[in-house]
Amino acid sequence: MSTTDNTVQVTSLPNLAQILPYLLGHYPDDSIALHAPGPNFHDGPTMTCPLPDDSAEWQATAENAARQFVAYAHDRGHDLAEGVIIYLCREPRPGQSPEETAALLAPVGTWLTNEFMEHRANILQTIGHVADRWWAYECDIDGCCEGQPLPSPDDPTSVAAQMARLGRVPGPRTRDIIKEFRATADPAFLTDLHTAADHFNSRCATNAGRDATLALTLEQIDAAMSRFRDGATALSRALTTQLIVGLQDDAAVEAGIAHAEDGDLPHARRLWAYLARHCAEPFTQEAVPVLTLFAFVAWRQGDLIAARLALRDAITTDPEYELATGIHLATIDGEDPRDWLASAREAHAHRLTHLQHAVEVASEYRPTTDTTAVRYREALDAAATPYHDQVQTEHGRILARYGTIDIVNGALADFRNGRPQLMDEIAARIIFGLQDLHARDAALSTGEESDLPYERQLWGYLARRCVPPAHRQGAAAPHPPRLGRLAAGRHRHRQPRLRRSPRHLPRLHHGQAAARRHPQRVRPGPAPGDVPRRGGGVRRQPTGPRHPLNHTVAPATAGATPLRRHP
């Protein structure tokens, strides 16, 4: 194995076993590791695949890993006929000896070898790593190469000694890396998280609610980042739960990606890891966007091992979460995260423009909450009984209908002439009159193109008077939907449609659309321009990963149904 200006000699099976954590940059606990040596040994492709706890799944996992490694090596122009080295790593379970663990791993090597041979690959060695000892499964001499200790660093010919002379240390173990972001259960916190998820769903029941919730989440991201920048290591329980559920919205994840400057990366990494550690069962699904944010920051920092391990957890939990898949492919293909960052910031700027516009439009029709609300409510209460008495008969309904149209026409004339105010009793009468479907249709169909600005002004004016108690009494004002139709008519010929920002980030390979959040119990609102799926949420055609998770391939069984929270 060559370095820039030095050479490490790998001349024996013990050295071949010992070089693994230097080769990968970490020690892959409970995993299959595959390496195809290049001209300088370390130049060829490598891949790791976690071994499931259930040994009944090992054959399918091994065969799937071999097939993916063949495709992965082929994509990089590497001929596996030149040789593959298999590493099988597992720590003994309680009550199990290293010899028993090594014996359990032996069939995995056979399954891998058989699958590789189907693809004309040549197996150079199959090495078992168990409890700091090594086994060479290709050796057919009884008692030879079975459970030997790894070479001592005091041996000058050992890989460890050679690396130490070069100032190199072995990479950390997987189990130590994942402690940074792996969740731990806190029953009391999970109860609060469940409550926050329910509140999130309630707030996002309307477009205005989704916009307001997104705006709040963006403020909370800024606040949390500021606290971690100032040295905080924890957030309040309320802010933690709100951030976790708020990040189920694609737009919030996009903002999280776009947020941190280079100097803020350590703080952003600690923040996303902190949130991920709070997403224990049955909330592992909610961890997926947070783990993806953590992985993106780690990628920007050059820590590919931590990034890929976090992405492995995200993709295993939700194989259809395409942002995680896209970032994983980008880390393998050597893309520059700065390209993704620039795209995210552009998309986020477009989305903020949309959000600001939505808030401004909502202010036109949202019921007032100031001191005038009492007066509006009294006017509605006073108008309710006479109107309902009048419409008890068909004749009364017809008279009320024509009366409503006359009053609307008079109100429009006032607005057209620069008097955008109505008497309280007149406004209340129109509100109740428009509960009649025929009156609504007539009011909408009589307007000319030139009257659209005044109609929009009138409907917004009336909608602001529909204060909550009036809603409960039956005056469930139809004005916001009408306002939307009029606004669309007004701008149809004058204003280009706001360009829809991408749901997530750039150039995902092999035709993959960028990051859609797979709908779960916590459901984000659709991005501008998305078509709602019947029954709620938005849907895109999912595409799964085609490359191995280089340093992380999901087990064959991991693509099953994503974990879901139980109510």
GROMACS .gro file of N, CA, C and O in nm, residues 44-132:
model
  356
   44GLY      N    1  -0.803   0.056  -0.525
   44GLY     CA    2  -0.926  -0.002  -0.578
   44GLY      C    3  -1.048   0.032  -0.495
   44GLY      O    4  -1.041   0.091  -0.387
   45PRO      N    5  -1.167  -0.004  -0.546
   45PRO     CA    6  -1.292   0.025  -0.475
   45PRO      C    7  -1.307  -0.054  -0.346
   45PRO      O    8  -1.259  -0.167  -0.334
   46THR      N    9  -1.373   0.006  -0.250
   46THR     CA   10  -1.406  -0.061  -0.123
   46THR      C   11  -1.553  -0.038  -0.093
   46THR      O   12  -1.615   0.057  -0.141
   47MET      N   13  -1.608  -0.126  -0.011
   47MET     CA   14  -1.748  -0.114   0.027
   47MET      C   15  -1.769  -0.189   0.157
   47MET      O   16  -1.703  -0.290   0.182
   48THR      N   17  -1.858  -0.139   0.242
   48THR     CA   18  -1.897  -0.214   0.359
   48THR      C   19  -2.047  -0.231   0.361
   48THR      O   20  -2.122  -0.149   0.307
   49CYS      N   21  -2.092  -0.337   0.425
   49CYS     CA   22  -2.234  -0.368   0.436
   49CYS      C   23  -2.260  -0.424   0.575
   49CYS      O   24  -2.196  -0.521   0.615
   50PRO      N   25  -2.350  -0.363   0.651
   50PRO     CA   26  -2.376  -0.412   0.786
   50PRO      C   27  -2.441  -0.550   0.784
   50PRO      O   28  -2.527  -0.578   0.700
   51LEU      N   29  -2.400  -0.634   0.876
   51LEU     CA   30  -2.463  -0.765   0.893
   51LEU      C   31  -2.581  -0.752   0.989
   51LEU      O   32  -2.565  -0.701   1.100
   52PRO      N   33  -2.699  -0.796   0.951
   52PRO     CA   34  -2.814  -0.790   1.043
   52PRO      C   35  -2.790  -0.875   1.167
   52PRO      O   36  -2.708  -0.968   1.167
   53ASP      N   37  -2.859  -0.841   1.273
   53ASP     CA   38  -2.848  -0.920   1.396
   53ASP      C   39  -2.898  -1.063   1.375
   53ASP      O   40  -2.845  -1.157   1.435
   54ASP      N   41  -3.000  -1.079   1.291
   54ASP     CA   42  -3.059  -1.210   1.266
   54ASP      C   43  -2.976  -1.284   1.161
   54ASP      O   44  -2.972  -1.243   1.044
   55SER      N   45  -2.911  -1.392   1.201
   55SER     CA   46  -2.826  -1.466   1.107
   55SER      C   47  -2.905  -1.529   0.994
   55SER      O   48  -2.846  -1.564   0.890
   56ALA      N   49  -3.036  -1.543   1.009
   56ALA     CA   50  -3.118  -1.598   0.901
   56ALA      C   51  -3.119  -1.505   0.779
   56ALA      O   52  -3.152  -1.548   0.668
   57GLU      N   53  -3.084  -1.380   0.799
   57GLU     CA   54  -3.083  -1.283   0.690
   57GLU      C   55  -2.946  -1.270   0.623
   57GLU      O   56  -2.932  -1.195   0.526
   58TRP      N   57  -2.847  -1.340   0.673
   58TRP     CA   58  -2.711  -1.319   0.625
   58TRP      C   59  -2.690  -1.361   0.480
   58TRP      O   60  -2.618  -1.295   0.406
   59GLN      N   61  -2.749  -1.470   0.438
   59GLN     CA   62  -2.727  -1.515   0.300
   59GLN      C   63  -2.778  -1.412   0.201
   59GLN      O   64  -2.708  -1.376   0.105
   60ALA      N   65  -2.901  -1.365   0.221
   60ALA     CA   66  -2.955  -1.264   0.130
   60ALA      C   67  -2.872  -1.137   0.133
   60ALA      O   68  -2.847  -1.073   0.029
   61THR      N   69  -2.826  -1.098   0.253
   61THR     CA   70  -2.744  -0.978   0.266
   61THR      C   71  -2.612  -0.995   0.191
   61THR      O   72  -2.567  -0.905   0.119
   62ALA      N   73  -2.547  -1.110   0.206
   62ALA     CA   74  -2.418  -1.135   0.141
   62ALA      C   75  -2.432  -1.134  -0.010
   62ALA      O   76  -2.352  -1.073  -0.082
   63GLU      N   77  -2.533  -1.202  -0.060
   63GLU     CA   78  -2.550  -1.210  -0.206
   63GLU      C   79  -2.582  -1.074  -0.264
   63GLU      O   80  -2.533  -1.038  -0.372
   64ASN      N   81  -2.665  -0.997  -0.193
   64ASN     CA   82  -2.697  -0.862  -0.239
   64ASN      C   83  -2.573  -0.773  -0.237
   64ASN      O   84  -2.549  -0.695  -0.330
   65ALA      N   85  -2.491  -0.784  -0.132
   65ALA     CA   86  -2.369  -0.703  -0.124
   65ALA      C   87  -2.273  -0.737  -0.238
   65ALA      O   88  -2.211  -0.647  -0.298
   66ALA      N   89  -2.259  -0.865  -0.269
   66ALA     CA   90  -2.169  -0.905  -0.378
   66ALA      C   91  -2.217  -0.847  -0.511
   66ALA      O   92  -2.136  -0.794  -0.590
   67ARG      N   93  -2.346  -0.856  -0.537
   67ARG     CA   94  -2.398  -0.802  -0.664
   67ARG      C   95  -2.377  -0.652  -0.673
   67ARG      O   96  -2.339  -0.599  -0.779
   68GLN      N   97  -2.400  -0.582  -0.563
   68GLN     CA   98  -2.382  -0.437  -0.566
   68GLN      C   99  -2.235  -0.400  -0.582
   68GLN      O  100  -2.202  -0.302  -0.652
   69PHE      N  101  -2.147  -0.478  -0.521
   69PHE     CA  102  -2.004  -0.446  -0.535
   69PHE      C  103  -1.956  -0.471  -0.677
   69PHE      O  104  -1.874  -0.395  -0.730
   70VAL      N  105  -2.009  -0.574  -0.741
   70VAL     CA  106  -1.975  -0.599  -0.882
   70VAL      C  107  -2.014  -0.479  -0.967
   70VAL      O  108  -1.936  -0.429  -1.049
   71ALA      N  109  -2.139  -0.430  -0.948
   71ALA     CA  110  -2.185  -0.314  -1.026
   71ALA      C  111  -2.104  -0.189  -0.992
   71ALA      O  112  -2.069  -0.111  -1.081
   72TYR      N  113  -2.075  -0.173  -0.865
   72TYR     CA  114  -1.999  -0.056  -0.820
   72TYR      C  115  -1.859  -0.055  -0.881
   72TYR      O  116  -1.813   0.048  -0.932
   73ALA      N  117  -1.791  -0.169  -0.877
   73ALA     CA  118  -1.656  -0.178  -0.934
   73ALA      C  119  -1.660  -0.159  -1.085
   73ALA      O  120  -1.573  -0.092  -1.144
   74HIS      N  121  -1.762  -0.217  -1.149
   74HIS     CA  122  -1.774  -0.204  -1.294
   74HIS      C  123  -1.793  -0.059  -1.335
   74HIS      O  124  -1.735  -0.012  -1.435
   75ASP      N  125  -1.874   0.016  -1.259
   75ASP     CA  126  -1.896   0.157  -1.290
   75ASP      C  127  -1.767   0.237  -1.284
   75ASP      O  128  -1.755   0.341  -1.350
   76ARG      N  129  -1.671   0.189  -1.205
   76ARG     CA  130  -1.544   0.258  -1.192
   76ARG      C  131  -1.434   0.196  -1.276
   76ARG      O  132  -1.316   0.225  -1.257
   77GLY      N  133  -1.473   0.111  -1.369
   77GLY     CA  134  -1.378   0.053  -1.462
   77GLY      C  135  -1.282  -0.046  -1.402
   77GLY      O  136  -1.172  -0.068  -1.455
   78HIS      N  137  -1.323  -0.110  -1.292
   78HIS     CA  138  -1.234  -0.205  -1.225
   78HIS      C  139  -1.278  -0.347  -1.257
   78HIS      O  140  -1.395  -0.382  -1.244
   79ASP      N  141  -1.182  -0.430  -1.298
   79ASP     CA  142  -1.209  -0.569  -1.332
   79ASP      C  143  -1.188  -0.657  -1.209
   79ASP      O  144  -1.075  -0.673  -1.160
   80LEU      N  145  -1.296  -0.715  -1.158
   80LEU     CA  146  -1.285  -0.797  -1.037
   80LEU      C  147  -1.220  -0.931  -1.064
   80LEU      O  148  -1.193  -1.006  -0.968
   81ALA      N  149  -1.193  -0.963  -1.188
   81ALA     CA  150  -1.115  -1.084  -1.215
   81ALA      C  151  -0.974  -1.070  -1.161
   81ALA      O  152  -0.904  -1.170  -1.139
   82GLU      N  153  -0.931  -0.946  -1.135
   82GLU     CA  154  -0.798  -0.924  -1.078
   82GLU      C  155  -0.795  -0.952  -0.928
   82GLU      O  156  -0.687  -0.958  -0.869
   83GLY      N  157  -0.911  -0.967  -0.867
   83GLY     CA  158  -0.911  -1.012  -0.729
   83GLY      C  159  -0.995  -0.925  -0.635
   83GLY      O  160  -1.003  -0.804  -0.652
   84VAL      N  161  -1.057  -0.994  -0.537
   84VAL     CA  162  -1.136  -0.929  -0.433
   84VAL      C  163  -1.093  -0.986  -0.298
   84VAL      O  164  -1.071  -1.107  -0.286
   85ILE      N  165  -1.081  -0.901  -0.199
   85ILE     CA  166  -1.055  -0.945  -0.062
   85ILE      C  167  -1.183  -0.924   0.018
   85ILE      O  168  -1.243  -0.817   0.015
   86ILE      N  169  -1.225  -1.028   0.089
   86ILE     CA  170  -1.345  -1.023   0.171
   86ILE      C  171  -1.303  -1.015   0.318
   86ILE      O  172  -1.220  -1.094   0.364
   87TYR      N  173  -1.362  -0.922   0.391
   87TYR     CA  174  -1.343  -0.913   0.536
   87TYR      C  175  -1.479  -0.936   0.603
   87TYR      O  176  -1.579  -0.874   0.564
   88LEU      N  177  -1.481  -1.021   0.703
   88LEU     CA  178  -1.603  -1.049   0.780
   88LEU      C  179  -1.577  -1.010   0.924
   88LEU      O  180  -1.490  -1.069   0.991
   89CYS      N  181  -1.651  -0.911   0.973
   89CYS     CA  182  -1.624  -0.854   1.106
   89CYS      C  183  -1.746  -0.873   1.195
   89CYS      O  184  -1.858  -0.838   1.157
   90ARG      N  185  -1.723  -0.926   1.314
   90ARG     CA  186  -1.832  -0.941   1.411
   90ARG      C  187  -1.773  -0.965   1.549
   90ARG      O  188  -1.674  -1.038   1.565
   91GLU      N  189  -1.835  -0.901   1.648
   91GLU     CA  190  -1.794  -0.921   1.786
   91GLU      C  191  -1.879  -1.031   1.849
   91GLU      O  192  -1.999  -1.041   1.822
   92PRO      N  193  -1.819  -1.116   1.933
   92PRO     CA  194  -1.898  -1.223   1.998
   92PRO      C  195  -2.010  -1.166   2.082
   92PRO      O  196  -1.994  -1.064   2.149
   93ARG      N  197  -2.123  -1.232   2.078
   93ARG     CA  198  -2.236  -1.194   2.162
   93ARG      C  199  -2.220  -1.256   2.300
   93ARG      O  200  -2.139  -1.348   2.320
   94PRO      N  201  -2.295  -1.207   2.400
   94PRO     CA  202  -2.281  -1.264   2.535
   94PRO      C  203  -2.298  -1.416   2.535
   94PRO      O  204  -2.389  -1.471   2.474
   95GLY      N  205  -2.205  -1.482   2.602
   95GLY     CA  206  -2.208  -1.628   2.608
   95GLY      C  207  -2.151  -1.697   2.487
   95GLY      O  208  -2.156  -1.820   2.477
   96GLN      N  209  -2.094  -1.621   2.395
   96GLN     CA  210  -2.042  -1.677   2.270
   96GLN      C  211  -1.891  -1.657   2.266
   96GLN      O  212  -1.840  -1.549   2.296
   97SER      N  213  -1.817  -1.760   2.229
   97SER     CA  214  -1.672  -1.750   2.220
   97SER      C  215  -1.632  -1.696   2.083
   97SER      O  216  -1.709  -1.703   1.986
   98PRO      N  217  -1.510  -1.641   2.070
   98PRO     CA  218  -1.465  -1.596   1.939
   98PRO      C  219  -1.467  -1.708   1.834
   98PRO      O  220  -1.498  -1.684   1.717
   99GLU      N  221  -1.432  -1.829   1.876
   99GLU     CA  222  -1.433  -1.941   1.781
   99GLU      C  223  -1.573  -1.969   1.729
   99GLU      O  224  -1.592  -1.998   1.610
  100GLU      N  225  -1.672  -1.961   1.816
  100GLU     CA  226  -1.810  -1.983   1.773
  100GLU      C  227  -1.857  -1.873   1.678
  100GLU      O  228  -1.926  -1.900   1.579
  101THR      N  229  -1.816  -1.751   1.707
  101THR     CA  230  -1.853  -1.640   1.618
  101THR      C  231  -1.788  -1.656   1.482
  101THR      O  232  -1.851  -1.636   1.378
  102ALA      N  233  -1.659  -1.695   1.480
  102ALA     CA  234  -1.590  -1.715   1.353
  102ALA      C  235  -1.655  -1.828   1.273
  102ALA      O  236  -1.666  -1.819   1.149
  103ALA      N  237  -1.699  -1.932   1.340
  103ALA     CA  238  -1.766  -2.041   1.271
  103ALA      C  239  -1.899  -1.995   1.210
  103ALA      O  240  -1.937  -2.039   1.100
  104LEU      N  241  -1.970  -1.905   1.280
  104LEU     CA  242  -2.095  -1.852   1.226
  104LEU      C  243  -2.070  -1.770   1.099
  104LEU      O  244  -2.154  -1.767   1.008
  105LEU      N  245  -1.954  -1.704   1.093
  105LEU     CA  246  -1.924  -1.619   0.978
  105LEU      C  247  -1.879  -1.698   0.855
  105LEU      O  248  -1.888  -1.648   0.742
  106ALA      N  249  -1.832  -1.818   0.874
  106ALA     CA  250  -1.777  -1.896   0.763
  106ALA      C  251  -1.874  -1.909   0.646
  106ALA      O  252  -1.834  -1.890   0.529
  107PRO      N  253  -2.003  -1.943   0.668
  107PRO     CA  254  -2.094  -1.954   0.552
  107PRO      C  255  -2.111  -1.822   0.477
  107PRO      O  256  -2.139  -1.824   0.357
  108VAL      N  257  -2.096  -1.709   0.546
  108VAL     CA  258  -2.110  -1.580   0.478
  108VAL      C  259  -2.002  -1.567   0.370
  108VAL      O  260  -2.028  -1.522   0.258
  109GLY      N  261  -1.881  -1.610   0.406
  109GLY     CA  262  -1.774  -1.608   0.307
  109GLY      C  263  -1.806  -1.697   0.188
  109GLY      O  264  -1.778  -1.663   0.073
  110THR      N  265  -1.865  -1.813   0.214
  110THR     CA  266  -1.902  -1.905   0.105
  110THR      C  267  -2.008  -1.843   0.015
  110THR      O  268  -1.998  -1.850  -0.109
  111TRP      N  269  -2.110  -1.782   0.075
  111TRP     CA  270  -2.215  -1.720  -0.006
  111TRP      C  271  -2.160  -1.606  -0.091
  111TRP      O  272  -2.196  -1.591  -0.207
  112LEU      N  273  -2.071  -1.527  -0.032
  112LEU     CA  274  -2.009  -1.418  -0.109
  112LEU      C  275  -1.925  -1.474  -0.224
  112LEU      O  276  -1.932  -1.426  -0.338
  113THR      N  277  -1.845  -1.576  -0.193
  113THR     CA  278  -1.759  -1.634  -0.297
  113THR      C  279  -1.842  -1.690  -0.412
  113THR      O  280  -1.811  -1.667  -0.530
  114ASN      N  281  -1.947  -1.763  -0.381
  114ASN     CA  282  -2.030  -1.821  -0.486
  114ASN      C  283  -2.093  -1.713  -0.574
  114ASN      O  284  -2.098  -1.726  -0.697
  115GLU      N  285  -2.140  -1.606  -0.511
  115GLU     CA  286  -2.203  -1.499  -0.588
  115GLU      C  287  -2.100  -1.427  -0.674
  115GLU      O  288  -2.128  -1.392  -0.790
  116PHE      N  289  -1.981  -1.402  -0.618
  116PHE     CA  290  -1.877  -1.337  -0.696
  116PHE      C  291  -1.835  -1.424  -0.815
  116PHE      O  292  -1.811  -1.373  -0.925
  117MET      N  293  -1.826  -1.553  -0.794
  117MET     CA  294  -1.785  -1.641  -0.904
  117MET      C  295  -1.888  -1.641  -1.016
  117MET      O  296  -1.853  -1.659  -1.133
  118GLU      N  297  -2.015  -1.621  -0.982
  118GLU     CA  298  -2.118  -1.610  -1.086
  118GLU      C  299  -2.090  -1.491  -1.177
  118GLU      O  300  -2.135  -1.488  -1.292
  119HIS      N  301  -2.017  -1.393  -1.124
  119HIS     CA  302  -1.986  -1.273  -1.202
  119HIS      C  303  -1.838  -1.271  -1.242
  119HIS      O  304  -1.783  -1.165  -1.271
  120ARG      N  305  -1.774  -1.388  -1.238
  120ARG     CA  306  -1.636  -1.404  -1.285
  120ARG      C  307  -1.536  -1.320  -1.204
  120ARG      O  308  -1.436  -1.271  -1.258
  121ALA      N  309  -1.565  -1.303  -1.077
  121ALA     CA  310  -1.470  -1.235  -0.988
  121ALA      C  311  -1.381  -1.339  -0.921
  121ALA      O  312  -1.423  -1.453  -0.895
  122ASN      N  313  -1.259  -1.299  -0.892
  122ASN     CA  314  -1.161  -1.389  -0.831
  122ASN      C  315  -1.141  -1.349  -0.684
  122ASN      O  316  -1.111  -1.233  -0.655
  123ILE      N  317  -1.161  -1.443  -0.592
  123ILE     CA  318  -1.145  -1.415  -0.450
  123ILE      C  319  -1.000  -1.441  -0.409
  123ILE      O  320  -0.951  -1.554  -0.422
  124LEU      N  321  -0.932  -1.338  -0.361
  124LEU     CA  322  -0.794  -1.352  -0.317
  124LEU      C  323  -0.786  -1.409  -0.176
  124LEU      O  324  -0.711  -1.504  -0.150
  125GLN      N  325  -0.863  -1.351  -0.083
  125GLN     CA  326  -0.864  -1.399   0.054
  125GLN      C  327  -0.997  -1.364   0.119
  125GLN      O  328  -1.062  -1.266   0.082
  126THR      N  329  -1.035  -1.446   0.215
  126THR     CA  330  -1.150  -1.415   0.301
  126THR      C  331  -1.099  -1.414   0.444
  126THR      O  332  -1.058  -1.518   0.497
  127ILE      N  333  -1.101  -1.295   0.504
  127ILE     CA  334  -1.044  -1.274   0.637
  127ILE      C  335  -1.156  -1.250   0.737
  127ILE      O  336  -1.245  -1.167   0.714
  128GLY      N  337  -1.153  -1.321   0.848
  128GLY     CA  338  -1.247  -1.296   0.957
  128GLY      C  339  -1.183  -1.214   1.066
  128GLY      O  340  -1.068  -1.239   1.104
  129HIS      N  341  -1.256  -1.110   1.114
  129HIS     CA  342  -1.211  -1.026   1.225
  129HIS      C  343  -1.305  -1.050   1.342
  129HIS      O  344  -1.423  -1.013   1.337
  130VAL      N  345  -1.256  -1.110   1.448
  130VAL     CA  346  -1.339  -1.138   1.565
  130VAL      C  347  -1.255  -1.113   1.690
  130VAL      O  348  -1.151  -1.178   1.708
  131ALA      N  349  -1.300  -1.020   1.775
  131ALA     CA  350  -1.237  -0.995   1.905
  131ALA      C  351  -1.086  -0.976   1.893
  131ALA      O  352  -1.007  -1.038   1.966
  132ASP      N  353  -1.044  -0.889   1.798
  132ASP     CA  354  -0.902  -0.858   1.777
  132ASP      C  355  -0.820  -0.980   1.738
  132ASP      O  356  -0.698  -0.984   1.761
   0.00000   0.00000   0.00000
